[in-house]
Coordinates of C-alpha atoms in Angstrom, one line a residue:
X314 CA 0.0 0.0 0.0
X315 CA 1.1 3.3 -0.9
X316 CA 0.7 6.6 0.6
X317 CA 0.8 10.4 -0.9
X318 CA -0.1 13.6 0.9
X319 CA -0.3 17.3 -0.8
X320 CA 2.0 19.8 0.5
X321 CA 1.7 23.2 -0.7
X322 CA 5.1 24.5 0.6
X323 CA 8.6 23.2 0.6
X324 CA 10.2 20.3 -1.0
X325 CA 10.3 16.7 0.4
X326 CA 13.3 16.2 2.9
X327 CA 15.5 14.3 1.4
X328 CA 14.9 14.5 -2.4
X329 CA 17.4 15.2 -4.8
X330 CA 15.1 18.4 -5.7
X331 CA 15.7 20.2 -2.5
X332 CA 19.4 20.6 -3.0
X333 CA 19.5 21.7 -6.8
X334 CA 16.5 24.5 -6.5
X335 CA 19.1 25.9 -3.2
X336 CA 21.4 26.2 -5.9
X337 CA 19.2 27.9 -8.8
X338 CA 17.8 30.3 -5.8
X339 CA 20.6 31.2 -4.1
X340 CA 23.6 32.0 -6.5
X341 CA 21.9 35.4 -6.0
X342 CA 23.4 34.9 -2.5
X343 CA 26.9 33.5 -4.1
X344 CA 27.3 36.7 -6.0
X345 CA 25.9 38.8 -3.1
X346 CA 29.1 37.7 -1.1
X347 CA 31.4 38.2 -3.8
X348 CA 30.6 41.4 -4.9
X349 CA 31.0 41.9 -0.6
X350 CA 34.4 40.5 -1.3
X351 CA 33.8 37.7 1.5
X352 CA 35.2 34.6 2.2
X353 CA 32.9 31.3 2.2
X354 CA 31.7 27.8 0.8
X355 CA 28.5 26.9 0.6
X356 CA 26.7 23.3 -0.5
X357 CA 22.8 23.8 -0.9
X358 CA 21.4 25.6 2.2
X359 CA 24.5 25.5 4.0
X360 CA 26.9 28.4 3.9
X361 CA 29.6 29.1 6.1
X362 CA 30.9 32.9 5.3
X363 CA 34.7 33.5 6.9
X364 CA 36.3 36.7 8.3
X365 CA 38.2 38.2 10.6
X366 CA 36.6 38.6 14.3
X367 CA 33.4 37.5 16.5
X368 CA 32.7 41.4 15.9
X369 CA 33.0 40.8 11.9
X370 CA 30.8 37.6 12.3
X371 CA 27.8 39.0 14.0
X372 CA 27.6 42.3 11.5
X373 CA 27.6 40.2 8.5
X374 CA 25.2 37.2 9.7
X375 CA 22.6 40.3 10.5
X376 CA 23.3 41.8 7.0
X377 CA 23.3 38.7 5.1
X378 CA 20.0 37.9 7.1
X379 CA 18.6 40.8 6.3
X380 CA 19.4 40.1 2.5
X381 CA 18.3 36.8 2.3
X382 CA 14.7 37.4 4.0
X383 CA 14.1 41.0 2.3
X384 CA 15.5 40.4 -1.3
X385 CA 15.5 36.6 -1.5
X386 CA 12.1 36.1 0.8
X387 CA 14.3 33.0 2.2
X388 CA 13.4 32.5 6.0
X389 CA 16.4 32.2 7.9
X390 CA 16.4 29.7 10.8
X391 CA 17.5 30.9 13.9
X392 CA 18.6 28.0 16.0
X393 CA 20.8 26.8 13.0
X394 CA 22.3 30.3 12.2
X395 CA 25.3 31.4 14.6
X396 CA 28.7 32.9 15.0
X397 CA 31.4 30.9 16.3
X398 CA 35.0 30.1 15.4
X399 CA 35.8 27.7 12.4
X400 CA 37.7 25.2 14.7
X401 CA 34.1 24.3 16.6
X402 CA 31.4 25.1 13.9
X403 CA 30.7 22.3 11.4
X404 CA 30.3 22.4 7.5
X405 CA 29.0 19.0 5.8
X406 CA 30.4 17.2 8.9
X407 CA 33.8 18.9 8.9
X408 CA 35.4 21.1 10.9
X409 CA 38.9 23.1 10.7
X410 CA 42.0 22.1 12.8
X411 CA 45.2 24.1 12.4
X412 CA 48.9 23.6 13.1
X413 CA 52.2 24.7 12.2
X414 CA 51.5 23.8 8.7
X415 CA 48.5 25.5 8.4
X416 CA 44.8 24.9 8.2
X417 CA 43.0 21.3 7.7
X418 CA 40.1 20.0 7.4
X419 CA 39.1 16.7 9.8
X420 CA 35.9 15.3 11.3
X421 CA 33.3 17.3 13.2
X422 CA 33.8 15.8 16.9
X423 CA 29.9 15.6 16.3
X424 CA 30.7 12.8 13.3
X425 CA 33.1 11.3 15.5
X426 CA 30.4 10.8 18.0
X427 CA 27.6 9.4 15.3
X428 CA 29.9 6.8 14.0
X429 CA 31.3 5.7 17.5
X430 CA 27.7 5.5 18.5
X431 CA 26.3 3.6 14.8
X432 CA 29.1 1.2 15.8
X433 CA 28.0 0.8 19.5
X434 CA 24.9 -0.4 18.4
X435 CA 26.4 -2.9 15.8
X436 CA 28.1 -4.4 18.3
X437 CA 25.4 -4.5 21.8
X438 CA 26.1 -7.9 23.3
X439 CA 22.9 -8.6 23.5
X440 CA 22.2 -8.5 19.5
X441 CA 22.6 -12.7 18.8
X442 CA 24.0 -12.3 15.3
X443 CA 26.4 -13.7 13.6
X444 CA 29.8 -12.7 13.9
X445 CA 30.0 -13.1 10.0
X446 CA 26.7 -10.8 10.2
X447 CA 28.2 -8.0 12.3
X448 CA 31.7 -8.1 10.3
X449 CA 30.0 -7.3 7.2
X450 CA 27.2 -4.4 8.4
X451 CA 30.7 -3.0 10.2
X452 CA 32.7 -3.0 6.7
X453 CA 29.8 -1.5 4.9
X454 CA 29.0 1.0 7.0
X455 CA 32.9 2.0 7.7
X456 CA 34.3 1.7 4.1
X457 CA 31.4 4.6 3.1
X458 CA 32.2 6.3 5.6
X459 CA 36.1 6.3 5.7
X460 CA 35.7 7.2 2.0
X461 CA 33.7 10.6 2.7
X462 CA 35.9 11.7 5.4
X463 CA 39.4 10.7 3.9
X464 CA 40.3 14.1 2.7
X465 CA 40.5 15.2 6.3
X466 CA 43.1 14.5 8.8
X467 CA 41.7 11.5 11.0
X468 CA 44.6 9.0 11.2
X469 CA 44.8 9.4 14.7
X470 CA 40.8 9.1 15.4
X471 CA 41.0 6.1 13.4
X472 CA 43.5 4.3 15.5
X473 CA 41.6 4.9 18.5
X474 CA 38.6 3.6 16.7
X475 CA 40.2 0.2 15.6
X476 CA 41.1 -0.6 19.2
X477 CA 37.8 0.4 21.3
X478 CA 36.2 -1.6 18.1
X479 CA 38.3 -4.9 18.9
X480 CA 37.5 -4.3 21.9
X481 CA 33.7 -4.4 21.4
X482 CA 34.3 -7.5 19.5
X483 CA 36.1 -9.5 21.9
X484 CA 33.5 -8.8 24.5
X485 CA 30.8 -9.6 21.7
X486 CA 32.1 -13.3 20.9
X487 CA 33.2 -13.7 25.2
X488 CA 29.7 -13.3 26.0
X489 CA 29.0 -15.9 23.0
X490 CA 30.5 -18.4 24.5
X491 CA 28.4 -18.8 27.0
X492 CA 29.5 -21.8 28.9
X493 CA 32.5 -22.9 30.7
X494 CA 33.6 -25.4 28.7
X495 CA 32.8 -23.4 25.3
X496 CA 34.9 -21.3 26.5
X497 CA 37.8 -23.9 27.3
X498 CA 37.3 -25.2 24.3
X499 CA 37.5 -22.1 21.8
X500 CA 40.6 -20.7 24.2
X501 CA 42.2 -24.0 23.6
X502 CA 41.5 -24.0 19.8
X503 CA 43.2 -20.5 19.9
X504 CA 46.5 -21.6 21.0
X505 CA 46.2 -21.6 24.8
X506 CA 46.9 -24.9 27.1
X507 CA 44.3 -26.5 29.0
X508 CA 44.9 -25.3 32.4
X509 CA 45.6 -21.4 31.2
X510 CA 42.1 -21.8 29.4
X511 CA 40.7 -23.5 32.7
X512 CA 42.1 -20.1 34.5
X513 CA 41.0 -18.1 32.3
X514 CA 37.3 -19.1 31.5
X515 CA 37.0 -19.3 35.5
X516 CA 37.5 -15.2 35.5
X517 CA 34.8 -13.0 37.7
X518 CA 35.7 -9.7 35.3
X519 CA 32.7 -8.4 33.9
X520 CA 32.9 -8.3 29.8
X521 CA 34.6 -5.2 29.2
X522 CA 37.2 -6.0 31.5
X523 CA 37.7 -9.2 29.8
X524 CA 37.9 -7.9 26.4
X525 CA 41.0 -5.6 27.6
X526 CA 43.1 -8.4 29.6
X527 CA 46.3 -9.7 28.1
X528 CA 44.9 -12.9 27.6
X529 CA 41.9 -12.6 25.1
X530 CA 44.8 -10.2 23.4
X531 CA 46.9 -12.6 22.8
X532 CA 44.1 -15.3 21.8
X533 CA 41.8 -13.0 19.8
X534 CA 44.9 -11.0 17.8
X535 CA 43.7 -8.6 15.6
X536 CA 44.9 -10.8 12.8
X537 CA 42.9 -13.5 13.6
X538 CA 40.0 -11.0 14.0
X539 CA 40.9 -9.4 10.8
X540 CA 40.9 -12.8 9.3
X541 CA 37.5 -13.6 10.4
X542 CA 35.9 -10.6 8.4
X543 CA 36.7 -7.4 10.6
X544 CA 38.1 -4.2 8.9
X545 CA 41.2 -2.7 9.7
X546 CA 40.2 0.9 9.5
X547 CA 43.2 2.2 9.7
X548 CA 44.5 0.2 6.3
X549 CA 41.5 0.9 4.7
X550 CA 42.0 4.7 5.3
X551 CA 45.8 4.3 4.2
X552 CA 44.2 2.3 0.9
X553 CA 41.9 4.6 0.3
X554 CA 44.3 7.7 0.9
X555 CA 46.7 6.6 -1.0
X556 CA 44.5 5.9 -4.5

């Protein structure tokens, strides 16, 4: 069953019309800031206009306000509409870092939350899916986004990322084996004697704790994880970097 409704203003959220009548409408704004002589990007609806000081910032925002609602009859959203330095504010999920070479771009510490968080939910204990299942939702939702963001700085975020991550998995397949001598067993399969996996599966750490010791380290590499389906971010990112 199908379902329609008739809207009489607006464009449907999401659409690829939305995004090519904000660029038909406002180039009147693109040539509004150049003839100004300012600073700024802009994809669709989102413009980001650069210059000097806080002072600057809040004198053009309330003339470029005033030009876009009185000349362009565009409503200008208030909560979305601020002044703030280019090292905090976001643009299409960027943000700017700087050091002694300069400027760069890297990932809004908002996007580094989102994908942290996407990830936590892959990888709840509690899911009961496949570890073949989880690799692959992980890769597809990682290579995407390792592809948008790669023009950014983000090694470093990255690295992090691939060790909380092997962490989460760890604690994912330690909580799959369920029973004592499942564990035993798989710890024994994994290159550990009997009486270190006897030691080991007997262990009162809770599952985070466990996914950090030495031991599931040592048993669960990151080869052997890697070789089971999970992505290595950070090789990705050098793969994809380096194309």
């Amino acid at each position: 069953m199908g379902f329609s409704a008739r809207s009489d203003k607006g464009t449907p959220q999401g659409g690829p019309l939305s995004p090519l009548l904000a660029n038909i409408y406002l180039n009147e704004l693109d040539k509004e800031l150049t003839r100004r002589g300012h600073h700024f990007v802009r994809y669709a609806d989102d413009c980001n206009i650069y210059v000097k000081s806080q002072r600057a910032g809040e004198r053009v925002m309330r003339s470029i306000t005033h030009f876009l609602e009185k000349q362009l009859k565009v409503k200008v959203n208030p909560d979305k509409t601020k002044v703030g330095s280019p090292l905090r504010l976001k643009f299409l999920g960027f943000s700017l870092g700087v050091d002694r070479n300069g400027a760069y771009a890297r990932p809004a510490k908002q996007s580094q939350k989102r994908v942290k968080q996407a990830l936590k939910l892959l990888t709840k204990r509690n899911r009961g899916v496949s570890i073949e299942q989880m690799f692959e939702e992980i890769h597809r939702k990682m290579r995407g986004w390792l592809q948008y963001y790669s023009i950014g700085k983000l090694t470093g975020f990255i690295q992090r990322l691939d060790q909380w991550l092997r962490a989460r998995i760890r604690q994912y397949i330690w909580k799959q084996w369920k029973k004592f001598k499942t564990k035993i067993t798989n710890l024994q399969r994994l290159g550990l004697s009997y009486r270190d996996a006897y030691v080991f599966a007997s262990t009162r750490k809770g599952y985070w704790r466990t996914a950090h010791s030495k031991t599931l380290g040592y048993s669960l590499t990151n080869r052997k994880l890697e070789h089971l389906g999970l992505i290595n971010m950070s090789k990705t990112l050098q793969s994809i970097q380096s194309d």
